Amino acid sequence: QVQLQQSGAELAKPGSSVKISCKASGYTFTSYYISWIKQTTGQGLEYIGYINTGSGGTNYNEKFKGKATLTVDKSSSTAFMQLSSLTPDDSAVYYCARDGGYSHWFAYWGQGTLVTVSS
Amino acid sequence: DVVLTQTPPTLSATIGQSVSISCRSSQSLLHSNGNTYLNWLLQRPGQPPQLLIYLVSRLESGVPNRFSGSGSGTDFTLKISGVEAEDLGVYYCVQSTHAPPWTFGGGTKLELK
């Protein structure tokens, strides 16, 4: 079955970067896009961007341009999101999600990665 | 960007009660191809969201038929006919018609009365 396994919680200092991973299994990795979503108590769910796992092409929400960088390693069926110049506002749970076709966007979700930014 | 407004933000229900959640869009979600890409997600406590309903009214595989979705254009409703304990959590609507970016409603928390 489709599984998306995310890396563990991160504690980072302001101004630093973190790189979260999302390892896919149970399907052909390059056949589906991987999206990233931010969840905070105050802002709810926010779309960050997606990556075409086959071509490496990306789309970013304007709000996250310069903040998030999406990459993939096809050899390990893993998608990555790097968050840079961290501030306390970046503290959140970050999810990766896979589509199931355009009508089923966000059909499968990783378990989430908690990022805490604190000095 | 499309703004989705969900009401109410919190819903208190007893087991067996029927409830409805509204999702209103700032723009029509009817796509030029004739589909309306409005989905509903449920996030149970401590879990990631899961897809419940897609294309307004179609139940995802494995979702109980006490869930139903309806609506068109800018107004959509999720109904639960007989709440069960496992239904508690936060419900989100999400649109794909005018994506990217995908946008989510603010969520409706369903809790026990």
mmCIF file of C-alpha atoms in Angstrom:
data_model
loop_
_atom_site.group_PDB
_atom_site.id
_atom_site.type_symbol
_atom_site.label_atom_id
_atom_site.label_comp_id
_atom_site.label_asym_id
_atom_site.label_seq_id
_atom_site.Cartn_x
_atom_site.Cartn_y
_atom_site.Cartn_z
ATOM 1 C CA GLN A 1 0.000 0.000 0.000
ATOM 2 C CA VAL A 2 1.013 3.620 -0.476
ATOM 3 C CA GLN A 3 3.147 4.910 2.382
ATOM 4 C CA LEU A 4 4.890 8.208 2.942
ATOM 5 C CA GLN A 5 7.364 8.084 5.802
ATOM 6 C CA GLN A 6 8.646 11.436 7.018
ATOM 7 C CA SER A 7 11.767 12.206 9.010
ATOM 8 C CA GLY A 8 11.647 12.998 12.700
ATOM 9 C CA ALA A 9 11.059 16.173 14.647
ATOM 10 C CA GLU A 10 13.541 19.006 14.315
ATOM 11 C CA LEU A 11 14.629 21.659 16.795
ATOM 12 C CA ALA A 12 16.404 24.489 15.013
ATOM 13 C CA LYS A 13 17.802 27.885 15.880
ATOM 14 C CA PRO A 14 16.608 31.090 14.241
ATOM 15 C CA GLY A 15 18.511 31.806 11.045
ATOM 16 C CA SER A 16 19.401 28.158 10.413
ATOM 17 C CA SER A 17 17.993 25.653 7.904
ATOM 18 C CA VAL A 18 16.370 22.248 8.150
ATOM 19 C CA LYS A 19 15.803 19.556 5.546
ATOM 20 C CA ILE A 20 12.815 17.244 5.943
ATOM 21 C CA SER A 21 12.502 13.978 4.049
ATOM 22 C CA CYS A 22 9.509 12.016 2.780
ATOM 23 C CA LYS A 23 10.263 8.448 1.710
ATOM 24 C CA ALA A 24 7.659 6.870 -0.539
ATOM 25 C CA SER A 25 6.842 3.193 -0.922
ATOM 26 C CA GLY A 26 4.120 1.002 -2.343
ATOM 27 C CA TYR A 27 3.925 2.651 -5.766
ATOM 28 C CA THR A 28 6.019 3.940 -8.659
ATOM 29 C CA PHE A 29 7.580 7.054 -7.165
ATOM 30 C CA THR A 30 7.972 9.009 -10.385
ATOM 31 C CA SER A 31 4.333 8.584 -11.426
ATOM 32 C CA TYR A 32 2.884 11.028 -8.906
ATOM 33 C CA TYR A 33 3.606 14.499 -7.614
ATOM 34 C CA ILE A 34 4.560 15.157 -3.999
ATOM 35 C CA SER A 35 3.117 18.244 -2.323
ATOM 36 C CA TRP A 36 4.116 19.861 0.947
ATOM 37 C CA ILE A 37 1.704 21.436 3.404
ATOM 38 C CA LYS A 38 2.281 23.526 6.530
ATOM 39 C CA GLN A 39 -0.023 23.233 9.532
ATOM 40 C CA THR A 40 -0.093 25.700 12.377
ATOM 41 C CA THR A 41 -2.705 26.273 15.038
ATOM 42 C CA GLY A 42 -3.295 29.813 13.889
ATOM 43 C CA GLN A 43 -3.116 29.450 10.096
ATOM 44 C CA GLY A 44 -4.558 25.984 9.591
ATOM 45 C CA LEU A 45 -3.368 24.182 6.461
ATOM 46 C CA GLU A 46 -1.273 26.002 3.854
ATOM 47 C CA TYR A 47 -0.041 24.680 0.534
ATOM 48 C CA ILE A 48 3.710 25.202 0.206
ATOM 49 C CA GLY A 49 4.420 23.689 -3.182
ATOM 50 C CA TYR A 50 4.727 20.532 -5.203
ATOM 51 C CA ILE A 51 7.425 18.715 -7.085
ATOM 52 C CA ASN A 52 7.067 16.634 -10.209
ATOM 53 C CA THR A 53 8.987 13.587 -9.029
ATOM 54 C CA GLY A 54 9.739 12.516 -12.582
ATOM 55 C CA SER A 55 11.113 15.749 -14.024
ATOM 56 C CA GLY A 56 12.033 17.604 -10.831
ATOM 57 C CA GLY A 57 9.890 20.528 -11.879
ATOM 58 C CA THR A 58 8.439 22.546 -9.028
ATOM 59 C CA ASN A 59 5.629 24.915 -8.183
ATOM 60 C CA TYR A 60 5.712 27.128 -5.108
ATOM 61 C CA ASN A 61 3.050 29.097 -3.327
ATOM 62 C CA GLU A 62 4.167 32.733 -3.609
ATOM 63 C CA LYS A 63 4.200 32.952 0.170
ATOM 64 C CA PHE A 64 6.889 30.254 0.428
ATOM 65 C CA LYS A 65 9.166 31.278 -2.416
ATOM 66 C CA GLY A 66 12.622 31.780 -0.967
ATOM 67 C CA LYS A 67 11.633 29.902 2.180
ATOM 68 C CA ALA A 68 11.137 26.359 0.886
ATOM 69 C CA THR A 69 13.168 24.390 -1.644
ATOM 70 C CA LEU A 70 11.807 21.098 -2.947
ATOM 71 C CA THR A 71 13.990 18.325 -4.341
ATOM 72 C CA VAL A 72 13.824 14.592 -4.988
ATOM 73 C CA ASP A 73 16.172 11.637 -5.028
ATOM 74 C CA LYS A 74 14.636 9.159 -7.449
ATOM 75 C CA SER A 75 17.130 6.455 -6.531
ATOM 76 C CA SER A 76 15.732 6.310 -3.001
ATOM 77 C CA SER A 77 12.132 7.345 -3.789
ATOM 78 C CA THR A 78 12.500 10.256 -1.404
ATOM 79 C CA ALA A 79 11.306 13.830 -1.592
ATOM 80 C CA PHE A 80 12.909 16.589 0.424
ATOM 81 C CA MET A 81 11.934 20.036 1.588
ATOM 82 C CA GLN A 82 14.545 22.451 2.863
ATOM 83 C CA LEU A 83 13.395 25.421 4.921
ATOM 84 C CA SER A 84 15.882 28.252 5.172
ATOM 85 C CA SER A 85 16.428 31.386 7.290
ATOM 86 C CA LEU A 86 14.176 29.960 9.947
ATOM 87 C CA THR A 87 12.163 32.192 12.261
ATOM 88 C CA PRO A 88 9.717 31.265 15.040
ATOM 89 C CA ASP A 89 6.896 31.691 12.477
ATOM 90 C CA ASP A 90 8.236 28.612 10.697
ATOM 91 C CA SER A 91 7.463 26.463 13.730
ATOM 92 C CA ALA A 92 4.769 24.077 12.508
ATOM 93 C CA VAL A 93 3.969 20.543 11.487
ATOM 94 C CA TYR A 94 4.939 19.919 7.877
ATOM 95 C CA TYR A 95 3.289 17.210 5.817
ATOM 96 C CA CYS A 96 4.127 15.647 2.503
ATOM 97 C CA ALA A 97 1.229 14.352 0.463
ATOM 98 C CA ARG A 98 0.760 12.472 -2.777
ATOM 99 C CA ASP A 99 -1.953 12.960 -5.333
ATOM 100 C CA GLY A 100 -4.201 10.213 -6.630
ATOM 101 C CA GLY A 101 -5.071 12.037 -9.809
ATOM 102 C CA TYR A 102 -6.191 15.643 -10.095
ATOM 103 C CA SER A 103 -9.539 14.999 -8.463
ATOM 104 C CA HIS A 104 -7.763 13.236 -5.589
ATOM 105 C CA TRP A 105 -5.107 15.787 -4.775
ATOM 106 C CA PHE A 106 -3.736 15.143 -1.256
ATOM 107 C CA ALA A 107 -5.024 11.539 -1.370
ATOM 108 C CA TYR A 108 -2.157 10.160 0.734
ATOM 109 C CA TRP A 109 -0.331 11.897 3.583
ATOM 110 C CA GLY A 110 2.851 11.396 5.533
ATOM 111 C CA GLN A 111 2.638 11.359 9.295
ATOM 112 C CA GLY A 112 3.986 14.894 9.616
ATOM 113 C CA THR A 113 7.250 16.406 10.869
ATOM 114 C CA LEU A 114 7.256 18.893 13.724
ATOM 115 C CA VAL A 115 9.708 21.739 13.266
ATOM 116 C CA THR A 116 10.344 23.966 16.267
ATOM 117 C CA VAL A 117 12.400 27.111 15.840
ATOM 118 C CA SER A 118 13.745 28.429 19.095
ATOM 119 C CA SER A 119 16.929 29.933 20.446
ATOM 120 C CA ASP B 1 -6.143 33.043 -4.519
ATOM 121 C CA VAL B 2 -9.459 31.347 -3.755
ATOM 122 C CA VAL B 3 -10.636 31.817 -0.180
ATOM 123 C CA LEU B 4 -12.706 29.035 1.393
ATOM 124 C CA THR B 5 -14.776 29.984 4.424
ATOM 125 C CA GLN B 6 -16.034 27.173 6.642
ATOM 126 C CA THR B 7 -18.833 27.446 9.178
ATOM 127 C CA PRO B 8 -19.259 26.797 11.974
ATOM 128 C CA PRO B 9 -15.694 26.759 13.344
ATOM 129 C CA THR B 10 -16.792 24.383 16.082
ATOM 130 C CA LEU B 11 -19.652 21.911 16.148
ATOM 131 C CA SER B 12 -20.847 20.052 19.230
ATOM 132 C CA ALA B 13 -22.844 16.906 18.630
ATOM 133 C CA THR B 14 -24.130 13.848 20.422
ATOM 134 C CA ILE B 15 -23.611 10.356 19.081
ATOM 135 C CA GLY B 16 -26.276 9.618 16.511
ATOM 136 C CA GLN B 17 -27.000 13.259 15.759
ATOM 137 C CA SER B 18 -26.859 14.500 12.165
ATOM 138 C CA VAL B 19 -24.697 17.551 11.468
ATOM 139 C CA SER B 20 -23.735 19.731 8.517
ATOM 140 C CA ILE B 21 -20.668 21.820 7.735
ATOM 141 C CA SER B 22 -20.654 24.625 5.194
ATOM 142 C CA CYS B 23 -17.812 25.648 2.887
ATOM 143 C CA ARG B 24 -18.209 28.818 0.836
ATOM 144 C CA SER B 25 -15.795 29.817 -1.896
ATOM 145 C CA SER B 26 -14.805 33.318 -2.993
ATOM 146 C CA GLN B 27 -15.074 32.141 -6.622
ATOM 147 C CA SER B 28 -17.061 29.505 -8.429
ATOM 148 C CA LEU B 29 -15.308 26.146 -8.265
ATOM 149 C CA LEU B 30 -16.790 24.917 -11.526
ATOM 150 C CA HIS B 31 -13.837 24.099 -13.772
ATOM 151 C CA SER B 32 -13.926 24.743 -17.508
ATOM 152 C CA ASN B 33 -13.908 20.967 -17.996
ATOM 153 C CA GLY B 34 -17.231 20.639 -16.182
ATOM 154 C CA ASN B 35 -15.840 19.186 -12.948
ATOM 155 C CA THR B 36 -15.985 20.893 -9.574
ATOM 156 C CA TYR B 37 -12.816 20.154 -7.663
ATOM 157 C CA LEU B 38 -13.960 20.532 -4.073
ATOM 158 C CA ASN B 39 -12.827 17.880 -1.607
ATOM 159 C CA TRP B 40 -13.344 17.259 2.107
ATOM 160 C CA LEU B 41 -10.695 16.042 4.533
ATOM 161 C CA LEU B 42 -10.936 14.771 8.107
ATOM 162 C CA GLN B 43 -8.086 15.145 10.559
ATOM 163 C CA ARG B 44 -8.494 13.016 13.661
ATOM 164 C CA PRO B 45 -6.519 14.018 16.768
ATOM 165 C CA GLY B 46 -2.819 13.316 16.348
ATOM 166 C CA GLN B 47 -3.256 12.086 12.785
ATOM 167 C CA PRO B 48 -2.627 13.572 9.350
ATOM 168 C CA PRO B 49 -5.665 14.583 7.330
ATOM 169 C CA GLN B 50 -7.386 11.936 5.242
ATOM 170 C CA LEU B 51 -9.457 12.330 2.106
ATOM 171 C CA LEU B 52 -13.171 11.712 2.684
ATOM 172 C CA ILE B 53 -14.975 13.153 -0.319
ATOM 173 C CA TYR B 54 -13.793 14.302 -3.745
ATOM 174 C CA LEU B 55 -15.501 16.106 -6.612
ATOM 175 C CA VAL B 56 -18.078 17.540 -4.176
ATOM 176 C CA SER B 57 -20.005 14.355 -3.489
ATOM 177 C CA ARG B 58 -18.023 11.208 -4.274
ATOM 178 C CA LEU B 59 -16.981 9.111 -1.311
ATOM 179 C CA GLU B 60 -13.381 7.986 -1.163
ATOM 180 C CA SER B 61 -12.979 4.220 -0.957
ATOM 181 C CA GLY B 62 -13.654 2.927 2.534
ATOM 182 C CA VAL B 63 -15.506 6.021 3.748
ATOM 183 C CA PRO B 64 -18.834 5.168 5.448
ATOM 184 C CA ASN B 65 -21.964 6.242 3.612
ATOM 185 C CA ARG B 66 -23.161 8.291 6.580
ATOM 186 C CA PHE B 67 -20.939 10.959 5.017
ATOM 187 C CA SER B 68 -22.323 12.885 2.081
ATOM 188 C CA GLY B 69 -21.321 15.989 0.171
ATOM 189 C CA SER B 70 -23.369 18.370 -1.897
ATOM 190 C CA GLY B 71 -23.294 21.792 -3.464
ATOM 191 C CA SER B 72 -22.267 23.651 -6.562
ATOM 192 C CA GLY B 73 -20.630 26.881 -7.660
ATOM 193 C CA THR B 74 -19.586 28.588 -4.459
ATOM 194 C CA ASP B 75 -21.615 26.805 -1.757
ATOM 195 C CA PHE B 76 -20.871 23.327 -0.486
ATOM 196 C CA THR B 77 -21.991 21.172 2.415
ATOM 197 C CA LEU B 78 -20.673 18.109 4.185
ATOM 198 C CA LYS B 79 -23.296 16.147 6.095
ATOM 199 C CA ILE B 80 -22.815 13.374 8.609
ATOM 200 C CA SER B 81 -26.014 11.376 9.106
ATOM 201 C CA GLY B 82 -25.581 9.934 12.571
ATOM 202 C CA VAL B 83 -22.294 10.989 14.146
ATOM 203 C CA GLU B 84 -20.126 8.219 15.530
ATOM 204 C CA ALA B 85 -17.252 8.598 17.971
ATOM 205 C CA GLU B 86 -14.667 7.945 15.262
ATOM 206 C CA ASP B 87 -15.956 10.983 13.335
ATOM 207 C CA LEU B 88 -14.592 13.445 15.872
ATOM 208 C CA GLY B 89 -11.826 15.717 14.637
ATOM 209 C CA VAL B 90 -11.359 18.664 12.312
ATOM 210 C CA TYR B 91 -12.940 18.803 8.876
ATOM 211 C CA TYR B 92 -11.418 20.818 6.050
ATOM 212 C CA CYS B 93 -12.619 21.633 2.577
ATOM 213 C CA VAL B 94 -9.966 22.094 -0.115
ATOM 214 C CA GLN B 95 -10.215 23.274 -3.706
ATOM 215 C CA SER B 96 -8.207 22.250 -6.749
ATOM 216 C CA THR B 97 -10.194 24.089 -9.442
ATOM 217 C CA HIS B 98 -8.087 27.244 -9.291
ATOM 218 C CA ALA B 99 -4.825 25.551 -8.349
ATOM 219 C CA PRO B 100 -2.040 26.181 -7.953
ATOM 220 C CA PRO B 101 -2.190 27.266 -5.275
ATOM 221 C CA TRP B 102 -4.470 24.761 -3.575
ATOM 222 C CA THR B 103 -6.363 26.435 -0.751
ATOM 223 C CA PHE B 104 -8.016 25.051 2.346
ATOM 224 C CA GLY B 105 -10.905 26.149 4.477
ATOM 225 C CA GLY B 106 -10.154 27.172 8.039
ATOM 226 C CA GLY B 107 -11.519 23.943 9.468
ATOM 227 C CA THR B 108 -14.512 22.858 11.536
ATOM 228 C CA LYS B 109 -13.864 21.034 14.766
ATOM 229 C CA LEU B 110 -16.451 18.357 15.539
ATOM 230 C CA GLU B 111 -16.583 17.534 19.229
ATOM 231 C CA LEU B 112 -18.847 15.624 21.580
ATOM 232 C CA LYS B 113 -21.523 17.575 23.406
#
